[in-house]
PDB file of C-alpha atoms in Angstrom:
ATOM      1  CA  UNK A 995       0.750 148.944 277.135  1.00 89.00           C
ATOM      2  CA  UNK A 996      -0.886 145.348 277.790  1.00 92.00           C
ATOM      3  CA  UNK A 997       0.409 142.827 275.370  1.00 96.00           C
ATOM      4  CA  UNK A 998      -1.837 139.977 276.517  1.00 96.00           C
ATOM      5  CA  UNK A 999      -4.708 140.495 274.574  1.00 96.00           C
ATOM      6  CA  UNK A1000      -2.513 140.945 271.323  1.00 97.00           C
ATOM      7  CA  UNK A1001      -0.191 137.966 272.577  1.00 97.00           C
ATOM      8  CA  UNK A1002      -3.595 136.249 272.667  1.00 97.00           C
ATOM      9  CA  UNK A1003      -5.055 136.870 269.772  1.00 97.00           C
ATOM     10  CA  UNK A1004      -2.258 135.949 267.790  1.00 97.00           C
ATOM     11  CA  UNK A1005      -1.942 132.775 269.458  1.00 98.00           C
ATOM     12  CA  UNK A1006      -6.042 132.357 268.611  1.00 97.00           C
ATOM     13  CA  UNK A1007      -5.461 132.766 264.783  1.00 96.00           C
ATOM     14  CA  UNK A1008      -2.724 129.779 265.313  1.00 97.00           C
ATOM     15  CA  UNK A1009      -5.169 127.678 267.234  1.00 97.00           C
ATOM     16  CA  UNK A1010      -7.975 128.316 264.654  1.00 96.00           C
ATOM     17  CA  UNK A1011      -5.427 127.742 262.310  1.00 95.00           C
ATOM     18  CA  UNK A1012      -4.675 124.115 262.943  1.00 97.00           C
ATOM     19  CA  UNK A1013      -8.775 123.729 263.487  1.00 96.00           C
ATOM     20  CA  UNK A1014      -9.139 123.998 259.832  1.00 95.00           C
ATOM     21  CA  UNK A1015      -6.390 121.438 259.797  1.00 97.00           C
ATOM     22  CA  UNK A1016      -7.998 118.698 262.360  1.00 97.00           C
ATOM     23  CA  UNK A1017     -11.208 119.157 260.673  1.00 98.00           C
ATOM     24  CA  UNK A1018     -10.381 118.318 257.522  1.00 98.00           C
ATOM     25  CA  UNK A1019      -7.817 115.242 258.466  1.00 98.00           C
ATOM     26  CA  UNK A1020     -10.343 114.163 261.291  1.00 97.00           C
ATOM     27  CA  UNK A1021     -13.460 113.927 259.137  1.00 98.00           C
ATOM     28  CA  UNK A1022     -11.144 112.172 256.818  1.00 97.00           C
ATOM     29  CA  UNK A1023      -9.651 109.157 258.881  1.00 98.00           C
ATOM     30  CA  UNK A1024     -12.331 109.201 261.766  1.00 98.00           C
ATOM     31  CA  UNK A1025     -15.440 110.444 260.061  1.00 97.00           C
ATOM     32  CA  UNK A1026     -18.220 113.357 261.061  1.00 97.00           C
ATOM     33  CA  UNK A1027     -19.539 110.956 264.055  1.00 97.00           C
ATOM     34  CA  UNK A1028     -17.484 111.686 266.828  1.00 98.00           C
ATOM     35  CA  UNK A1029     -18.659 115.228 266.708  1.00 98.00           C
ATOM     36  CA  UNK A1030     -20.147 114.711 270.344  1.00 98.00           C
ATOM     37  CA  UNK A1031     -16.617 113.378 271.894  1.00 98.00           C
ATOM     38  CA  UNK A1032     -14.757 116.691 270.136  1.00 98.00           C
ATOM     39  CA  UNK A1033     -17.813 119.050 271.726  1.00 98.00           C
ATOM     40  CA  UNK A1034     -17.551 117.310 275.167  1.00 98.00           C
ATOM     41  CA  UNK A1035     -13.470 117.640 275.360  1.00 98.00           C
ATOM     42  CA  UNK A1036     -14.265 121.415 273.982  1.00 98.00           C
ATOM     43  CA  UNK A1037     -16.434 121.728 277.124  1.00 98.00           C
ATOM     44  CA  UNK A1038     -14.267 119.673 279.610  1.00 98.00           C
ATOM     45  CA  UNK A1039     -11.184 122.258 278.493  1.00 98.00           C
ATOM     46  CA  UNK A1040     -13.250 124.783 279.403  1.00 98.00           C
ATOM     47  CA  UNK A1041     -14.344 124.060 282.649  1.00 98.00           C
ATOM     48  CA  UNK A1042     -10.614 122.648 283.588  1.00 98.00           C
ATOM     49  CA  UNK A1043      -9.329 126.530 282.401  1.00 98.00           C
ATOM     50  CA  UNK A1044     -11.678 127.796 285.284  1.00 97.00           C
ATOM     51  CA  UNK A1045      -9.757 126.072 287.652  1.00 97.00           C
ATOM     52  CA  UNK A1046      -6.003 126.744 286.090  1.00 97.00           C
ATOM     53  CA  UNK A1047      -4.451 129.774 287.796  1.00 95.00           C
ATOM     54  CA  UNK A1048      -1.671 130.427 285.222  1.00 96.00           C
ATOM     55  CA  UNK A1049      -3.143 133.217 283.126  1.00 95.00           C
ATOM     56  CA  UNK A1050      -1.607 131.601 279.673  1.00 97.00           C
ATOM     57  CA  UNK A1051      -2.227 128.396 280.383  1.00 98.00           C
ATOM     58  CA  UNK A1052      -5.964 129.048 281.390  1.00 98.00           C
ATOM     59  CA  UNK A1053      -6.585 131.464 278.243  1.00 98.00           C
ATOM     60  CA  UNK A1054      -4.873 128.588 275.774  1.00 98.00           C
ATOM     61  CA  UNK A1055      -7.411 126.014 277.267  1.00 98.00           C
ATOM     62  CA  UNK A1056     -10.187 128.293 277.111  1.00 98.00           C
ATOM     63  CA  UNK A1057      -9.360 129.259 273.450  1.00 98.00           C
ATOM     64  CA  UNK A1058      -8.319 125.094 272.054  1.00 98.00           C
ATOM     65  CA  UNK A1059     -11.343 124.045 273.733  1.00 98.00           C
ATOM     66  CA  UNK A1060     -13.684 126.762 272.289  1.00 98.00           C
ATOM     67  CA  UNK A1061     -11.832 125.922 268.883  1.00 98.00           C
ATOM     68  CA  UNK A1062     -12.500 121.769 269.224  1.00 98.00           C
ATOM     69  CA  UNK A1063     -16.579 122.697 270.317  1.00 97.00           C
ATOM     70  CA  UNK A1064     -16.868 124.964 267.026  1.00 97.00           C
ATOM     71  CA  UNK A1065     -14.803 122.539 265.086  1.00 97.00           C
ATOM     72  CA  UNK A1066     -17.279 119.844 266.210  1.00 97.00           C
ATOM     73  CA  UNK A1067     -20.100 121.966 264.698  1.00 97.00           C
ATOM     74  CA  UNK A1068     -17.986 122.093 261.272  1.00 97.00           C
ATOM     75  CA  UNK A1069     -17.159 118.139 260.923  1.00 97.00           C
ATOM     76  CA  UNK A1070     -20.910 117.484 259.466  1.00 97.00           C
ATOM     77  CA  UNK A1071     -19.944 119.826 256.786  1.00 96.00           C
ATOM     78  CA  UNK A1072     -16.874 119.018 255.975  1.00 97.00           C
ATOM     79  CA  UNK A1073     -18.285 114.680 255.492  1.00 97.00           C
ATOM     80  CA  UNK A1074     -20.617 116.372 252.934  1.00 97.00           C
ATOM     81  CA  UNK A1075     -17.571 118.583 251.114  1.00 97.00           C
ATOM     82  CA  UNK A1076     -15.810 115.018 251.142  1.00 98.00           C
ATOM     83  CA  UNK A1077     -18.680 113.068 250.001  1.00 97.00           C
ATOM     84  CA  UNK A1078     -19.348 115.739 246.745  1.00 96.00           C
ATOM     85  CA  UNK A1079     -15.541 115.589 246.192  1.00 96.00           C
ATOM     86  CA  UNK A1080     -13.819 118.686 246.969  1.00 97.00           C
ATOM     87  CA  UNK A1081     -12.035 117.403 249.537  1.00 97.00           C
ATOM     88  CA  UNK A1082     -10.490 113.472 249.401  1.00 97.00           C
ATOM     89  CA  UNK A1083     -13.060 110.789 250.559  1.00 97.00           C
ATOM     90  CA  UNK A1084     -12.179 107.994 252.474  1.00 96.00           C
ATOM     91  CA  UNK A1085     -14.412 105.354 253.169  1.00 92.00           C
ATOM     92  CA  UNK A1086     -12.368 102.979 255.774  1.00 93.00           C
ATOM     93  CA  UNK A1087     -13.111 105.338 258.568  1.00 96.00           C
ATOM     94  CA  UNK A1088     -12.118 104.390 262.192  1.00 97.00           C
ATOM     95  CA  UNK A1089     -15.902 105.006 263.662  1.00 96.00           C
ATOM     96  CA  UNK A1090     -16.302 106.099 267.462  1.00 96.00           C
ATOM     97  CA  UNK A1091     -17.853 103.960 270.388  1.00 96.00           C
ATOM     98  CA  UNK A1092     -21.822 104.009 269.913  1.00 96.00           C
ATOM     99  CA  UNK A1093     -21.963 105.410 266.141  1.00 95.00           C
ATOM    100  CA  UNK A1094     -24.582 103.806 265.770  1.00 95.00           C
ATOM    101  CA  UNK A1095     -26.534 105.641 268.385  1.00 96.00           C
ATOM    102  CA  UNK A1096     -25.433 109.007 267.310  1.00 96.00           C
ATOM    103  CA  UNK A1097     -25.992 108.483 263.645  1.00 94.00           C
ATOM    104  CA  UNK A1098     -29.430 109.048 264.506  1.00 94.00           C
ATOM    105  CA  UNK A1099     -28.798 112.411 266.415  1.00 95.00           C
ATOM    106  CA  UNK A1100     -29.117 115.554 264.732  1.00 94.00           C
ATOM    107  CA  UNK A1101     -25.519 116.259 263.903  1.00 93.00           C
ATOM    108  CA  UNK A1102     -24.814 120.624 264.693  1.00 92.00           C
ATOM    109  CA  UNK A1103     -24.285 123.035 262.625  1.00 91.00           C
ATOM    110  CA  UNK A1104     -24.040 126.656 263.100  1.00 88.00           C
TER     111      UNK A1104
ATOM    112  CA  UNK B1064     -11.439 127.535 296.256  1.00 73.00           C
ATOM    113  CA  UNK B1065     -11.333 130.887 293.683  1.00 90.00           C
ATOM    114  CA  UNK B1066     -12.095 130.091 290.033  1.00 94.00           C
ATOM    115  CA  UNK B1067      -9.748 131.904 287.428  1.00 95.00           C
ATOM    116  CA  UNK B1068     -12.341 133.431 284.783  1.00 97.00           C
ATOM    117  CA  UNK B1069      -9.514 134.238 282.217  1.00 97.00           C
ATOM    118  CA  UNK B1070     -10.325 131.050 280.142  1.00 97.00           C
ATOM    119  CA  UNK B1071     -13.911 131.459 279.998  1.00 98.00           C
ATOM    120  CA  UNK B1072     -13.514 134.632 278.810  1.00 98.00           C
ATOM    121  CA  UNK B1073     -10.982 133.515 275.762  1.00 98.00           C
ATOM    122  CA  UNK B1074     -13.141 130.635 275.271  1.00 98.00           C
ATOM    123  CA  UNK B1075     -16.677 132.770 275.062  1.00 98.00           C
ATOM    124  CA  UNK B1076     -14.496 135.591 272.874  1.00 98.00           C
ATOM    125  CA  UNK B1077     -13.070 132.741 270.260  1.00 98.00           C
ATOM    126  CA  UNK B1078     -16.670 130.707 270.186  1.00 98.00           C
ATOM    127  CA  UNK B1079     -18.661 133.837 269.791  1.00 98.00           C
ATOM    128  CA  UNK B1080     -16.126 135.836 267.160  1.00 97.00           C
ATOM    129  CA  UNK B1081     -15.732 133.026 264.854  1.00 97.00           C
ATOM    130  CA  UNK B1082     -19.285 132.217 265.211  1.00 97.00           C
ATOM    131  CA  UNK B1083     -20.652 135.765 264.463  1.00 98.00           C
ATOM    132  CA  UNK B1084     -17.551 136.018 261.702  1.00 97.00           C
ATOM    133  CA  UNK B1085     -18.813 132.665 259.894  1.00 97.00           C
ATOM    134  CA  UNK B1086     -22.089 133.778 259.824  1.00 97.00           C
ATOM    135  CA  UNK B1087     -21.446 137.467 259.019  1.00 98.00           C
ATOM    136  CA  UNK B1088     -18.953 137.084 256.361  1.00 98.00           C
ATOM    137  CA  UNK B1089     -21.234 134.970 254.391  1.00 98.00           C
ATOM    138  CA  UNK B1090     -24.650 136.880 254.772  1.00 98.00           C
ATOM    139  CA  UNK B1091     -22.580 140.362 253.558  1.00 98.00           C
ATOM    140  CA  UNK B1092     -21.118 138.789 250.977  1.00 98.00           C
ATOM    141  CA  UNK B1093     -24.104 137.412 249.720  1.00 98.00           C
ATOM    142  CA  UNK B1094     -25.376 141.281 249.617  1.00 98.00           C
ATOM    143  CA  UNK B1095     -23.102 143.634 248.821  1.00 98.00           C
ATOM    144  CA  UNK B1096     -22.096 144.718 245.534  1.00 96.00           C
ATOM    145  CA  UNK B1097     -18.352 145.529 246.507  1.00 97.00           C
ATOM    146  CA  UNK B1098     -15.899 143.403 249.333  1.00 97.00           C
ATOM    147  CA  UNK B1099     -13.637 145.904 249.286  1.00 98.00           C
ATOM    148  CA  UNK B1100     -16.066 147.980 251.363  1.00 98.00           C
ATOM    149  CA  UNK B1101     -16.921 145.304 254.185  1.00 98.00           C
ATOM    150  CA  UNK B1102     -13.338 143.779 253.765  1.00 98.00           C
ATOM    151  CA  UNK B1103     -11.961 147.805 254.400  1.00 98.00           C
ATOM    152  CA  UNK B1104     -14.394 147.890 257.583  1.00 98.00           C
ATOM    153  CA  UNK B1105     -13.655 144.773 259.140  1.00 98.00           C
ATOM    154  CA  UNK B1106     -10.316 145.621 259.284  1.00 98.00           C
ATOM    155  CA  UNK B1107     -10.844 148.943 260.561  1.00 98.00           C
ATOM    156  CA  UNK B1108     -12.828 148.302 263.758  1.00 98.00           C
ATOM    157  CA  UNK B1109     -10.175 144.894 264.027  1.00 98.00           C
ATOM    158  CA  UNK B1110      -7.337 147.646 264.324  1.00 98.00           C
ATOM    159  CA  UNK B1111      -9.117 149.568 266.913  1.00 98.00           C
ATOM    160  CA  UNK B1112      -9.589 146.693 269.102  1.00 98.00           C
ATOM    161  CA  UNK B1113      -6.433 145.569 268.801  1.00 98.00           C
ATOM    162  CA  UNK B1114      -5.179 149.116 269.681  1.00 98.00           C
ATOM    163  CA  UNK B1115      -8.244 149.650 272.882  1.00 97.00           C
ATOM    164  CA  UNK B1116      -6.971 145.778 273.873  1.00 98.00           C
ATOM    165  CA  UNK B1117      -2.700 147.074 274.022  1.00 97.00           C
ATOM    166  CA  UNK B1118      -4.268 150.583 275.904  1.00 97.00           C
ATOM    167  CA  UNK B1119      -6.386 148.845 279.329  1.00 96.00           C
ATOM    168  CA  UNK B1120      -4.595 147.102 281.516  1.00 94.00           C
ATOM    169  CA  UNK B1121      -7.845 144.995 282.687  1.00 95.00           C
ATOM    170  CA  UNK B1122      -6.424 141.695 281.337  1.00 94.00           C
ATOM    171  CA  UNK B1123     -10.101 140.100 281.346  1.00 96.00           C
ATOM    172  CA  UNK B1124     -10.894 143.260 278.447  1.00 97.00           C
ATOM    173  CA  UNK B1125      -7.544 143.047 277.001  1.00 97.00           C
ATOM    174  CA  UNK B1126      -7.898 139.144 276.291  1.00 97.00           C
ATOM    175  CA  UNK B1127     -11.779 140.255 274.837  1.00 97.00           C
ATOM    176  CA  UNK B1128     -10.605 142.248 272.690  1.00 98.00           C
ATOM    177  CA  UNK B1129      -7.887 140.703 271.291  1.00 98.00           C
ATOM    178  CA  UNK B1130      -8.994 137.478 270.183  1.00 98.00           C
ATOM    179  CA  UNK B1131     -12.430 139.514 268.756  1.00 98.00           C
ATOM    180  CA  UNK B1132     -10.100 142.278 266.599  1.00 98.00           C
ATOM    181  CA  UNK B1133      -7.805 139.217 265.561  1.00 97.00           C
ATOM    182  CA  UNK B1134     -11.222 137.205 264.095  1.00 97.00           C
ATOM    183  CA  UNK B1135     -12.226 140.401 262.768  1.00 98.00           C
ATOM    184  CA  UNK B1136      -8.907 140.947 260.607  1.00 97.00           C
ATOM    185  CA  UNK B1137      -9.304 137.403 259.330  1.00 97.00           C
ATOM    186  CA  UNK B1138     -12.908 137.795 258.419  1.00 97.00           C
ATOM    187  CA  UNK B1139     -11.494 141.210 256.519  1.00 98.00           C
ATOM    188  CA  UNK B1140      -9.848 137.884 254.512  1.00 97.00           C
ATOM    189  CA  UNK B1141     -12.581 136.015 254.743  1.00 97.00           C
ATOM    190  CA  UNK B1142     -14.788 138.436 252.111  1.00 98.00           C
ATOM    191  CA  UNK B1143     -12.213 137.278 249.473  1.00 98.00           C
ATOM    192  CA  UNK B1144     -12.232 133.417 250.248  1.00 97.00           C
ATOM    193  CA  UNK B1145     -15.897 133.504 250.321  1.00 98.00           C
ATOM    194  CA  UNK B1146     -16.172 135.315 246.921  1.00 98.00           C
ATOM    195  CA  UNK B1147     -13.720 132.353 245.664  1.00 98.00           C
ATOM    196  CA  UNK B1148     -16.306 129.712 246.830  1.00 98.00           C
ATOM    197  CA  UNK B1149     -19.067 131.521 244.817  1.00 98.00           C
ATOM    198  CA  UNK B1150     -17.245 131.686 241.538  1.00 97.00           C
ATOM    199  CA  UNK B1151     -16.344 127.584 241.873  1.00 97.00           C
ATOM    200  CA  UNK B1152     -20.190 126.957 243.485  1.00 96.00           C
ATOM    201  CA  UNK B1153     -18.724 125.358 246.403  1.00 97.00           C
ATOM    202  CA  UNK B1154     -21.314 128.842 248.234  1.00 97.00           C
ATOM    203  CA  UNK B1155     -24.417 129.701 246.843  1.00 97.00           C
ATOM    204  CA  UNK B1156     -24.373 132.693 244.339  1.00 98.00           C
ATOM    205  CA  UNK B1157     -27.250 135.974 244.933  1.00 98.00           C
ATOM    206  CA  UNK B1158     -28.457 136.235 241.286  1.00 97.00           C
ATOM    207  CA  UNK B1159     -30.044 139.630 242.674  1.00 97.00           C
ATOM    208  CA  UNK B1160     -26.281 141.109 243.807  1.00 97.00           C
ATOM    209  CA  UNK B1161     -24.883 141.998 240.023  1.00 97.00           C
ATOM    210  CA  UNK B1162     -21.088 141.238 241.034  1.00 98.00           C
ATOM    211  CA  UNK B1163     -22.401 137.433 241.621  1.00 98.00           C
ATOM    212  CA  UNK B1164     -24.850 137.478 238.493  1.00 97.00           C
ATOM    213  CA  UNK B1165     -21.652 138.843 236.539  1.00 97.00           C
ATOM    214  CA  UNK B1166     -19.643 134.950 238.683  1.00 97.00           C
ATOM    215  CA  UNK B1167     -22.712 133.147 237.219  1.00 97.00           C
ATOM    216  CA  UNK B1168     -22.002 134.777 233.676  1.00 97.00           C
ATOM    217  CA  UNK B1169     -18.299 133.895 233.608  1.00 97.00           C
ATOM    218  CA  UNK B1170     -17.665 131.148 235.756  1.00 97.00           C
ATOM    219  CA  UNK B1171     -19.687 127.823 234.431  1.00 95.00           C
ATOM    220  CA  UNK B1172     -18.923 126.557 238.147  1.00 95.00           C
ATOM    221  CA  UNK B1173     -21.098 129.356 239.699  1.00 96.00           C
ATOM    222  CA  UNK B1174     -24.340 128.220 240.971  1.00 96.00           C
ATOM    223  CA  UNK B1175     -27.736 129.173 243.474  1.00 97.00           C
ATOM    224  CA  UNK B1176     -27.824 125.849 245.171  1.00 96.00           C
ATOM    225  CA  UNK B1177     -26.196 125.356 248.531  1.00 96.00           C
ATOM    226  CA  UNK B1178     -24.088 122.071 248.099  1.00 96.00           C
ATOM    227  CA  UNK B1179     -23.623 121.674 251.380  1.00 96.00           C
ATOM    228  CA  UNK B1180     -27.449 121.794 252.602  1.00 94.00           C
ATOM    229  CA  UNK B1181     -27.786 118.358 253.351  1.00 94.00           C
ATOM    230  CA  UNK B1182     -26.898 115.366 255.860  1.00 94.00           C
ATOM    231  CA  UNK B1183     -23.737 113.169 254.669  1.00 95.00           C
ATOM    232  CA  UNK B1184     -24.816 109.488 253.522  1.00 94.00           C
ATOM    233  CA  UNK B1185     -21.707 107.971 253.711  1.00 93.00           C
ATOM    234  CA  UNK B1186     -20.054 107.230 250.294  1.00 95.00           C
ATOM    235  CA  UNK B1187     -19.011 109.626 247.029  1.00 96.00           C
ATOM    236  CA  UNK B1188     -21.702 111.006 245.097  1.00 96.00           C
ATOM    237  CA  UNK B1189     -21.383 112.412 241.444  1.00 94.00           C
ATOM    238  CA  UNK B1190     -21.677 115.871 240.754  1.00 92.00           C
ATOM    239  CA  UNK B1191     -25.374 115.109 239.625  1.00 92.00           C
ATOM    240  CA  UNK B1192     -26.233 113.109 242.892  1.00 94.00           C
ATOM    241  CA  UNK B1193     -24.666 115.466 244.516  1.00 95.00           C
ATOM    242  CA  UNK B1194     -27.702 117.932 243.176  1.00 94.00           C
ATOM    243  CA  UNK B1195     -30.363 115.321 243.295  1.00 95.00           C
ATOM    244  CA  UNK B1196     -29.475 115.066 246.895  1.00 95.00           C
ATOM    245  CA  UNK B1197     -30.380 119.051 247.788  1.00 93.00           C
ATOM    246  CA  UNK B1198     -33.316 119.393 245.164  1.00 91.00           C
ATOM    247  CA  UNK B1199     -34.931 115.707 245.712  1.00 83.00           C
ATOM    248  CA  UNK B1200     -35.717 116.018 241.897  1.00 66.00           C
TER     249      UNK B1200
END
């Protein structure tokens, strides 16, 4: 028997767990526009994992930062949710460098 | 310098499962008269990978599988969540698939439109703004 996998994928439902979490809280207090600073420390995680030779440690950073780049495809969502109501709105965000630049990129959504 | 590929792997596995899970989930959903029936087979086939991931001893498959059978128990969870967003209208409701035409009957929440079809302006809308904002009526 190899436990790893299962070890794994337990740890996975955590990590996609407390995505759900950051989402929600992060759209809240910082707002759908730093989508492209959560997608590039997704990607950064990544590539860092490639170079980790611990096994766990390189799976957990491959898994968090595959977790931030799909949470960074959910945060456009979750301003609308917030903005209809179902969710609290608040509308003293803390905005990231250059909003102003990527307000005017397509924001992702899968 | 040798690159460890066990992270890529978990990453590509956990992108890839909850991607084809979100999108899955909702499109089955939309269609099928029962969720007891998709619900019943996602778990299924998320058992069996969990079981082929515990039997091979290549770690690279083992990871694989593990994180894909875990996503695919919690998308066997998913069918019943998603059915709870139909009956409050916070998904869009299949007037064509009779168990949501029976939501729209009973729950006053239930509706066709996709709320969520639309870029965020910045501030609160009403619940009629809200509309205005996915119709442009």
């Amino acid at each position: 028997m190899n436990f790893f996998g299962f070890a794994l994928g337990i740890s996975t439902l955590f990590i996609i767990g407390l995505g759900f979490i950051w989402v929600i809280r992060g759209e809240r207090y910082f707002g759908y526009l730093w989508w492209p600073y959560v997608m590039g420390l997704g990607i950064l995680l990544i590539v860092i994992s490639l170079f980790v030779h611990h096994l766990w440690i390189s799976a957990l950073l491959g898994v968090f930062g595959a977790s931030l780049l799909w949470g960074s495809t959910e945060l456009k969502e979750q301003a609308v949710r917030a903005e209809i109501g179902w969710y609290p709105f608040n509308d003293k965000k803390i905005l990231p460098p250059l909003a102003r630049i990527i307000r005017k990129w397509k924001a992702p959504h899968l | 310098m040798s690159l460890n590929f066990i992270g890529l792997v978990s990453a590509l596995a956990t992108f890839l499962s909850i991607w084809f899970g979100h999108v899955a989930v909702r499109k089955i959903e939309f269609i099928s008269p029962t969720i007891w029936l998709p619900s019943t087979l996602f778990a299924l086939v998320g058992i069996v990978f969990e079981w082929l991931s515990l039997s091979t001893l290549n770690f690279l498959l083992s990871t694989a599988l593990g994180i894909i059978g875990i996503t695919l128990l919690w998308d066997a969870l998913e069918f019943t969540r998603q059915q709870n967003r139909i009956k409050k209208g916070h998904a869009p409701a299949n007037p064509d698939n009779p168990r949501h035409a029976r939501f729209m009957r009973e729950y006053a929440s239930a509706t066709t439109l996709d709320m969520l079809k639309r870029d965020p302006i910045g501030r609160s809308v009403s619940q009629t703004e809200a509309v205005r904002l996915i119709t442009g009526d």
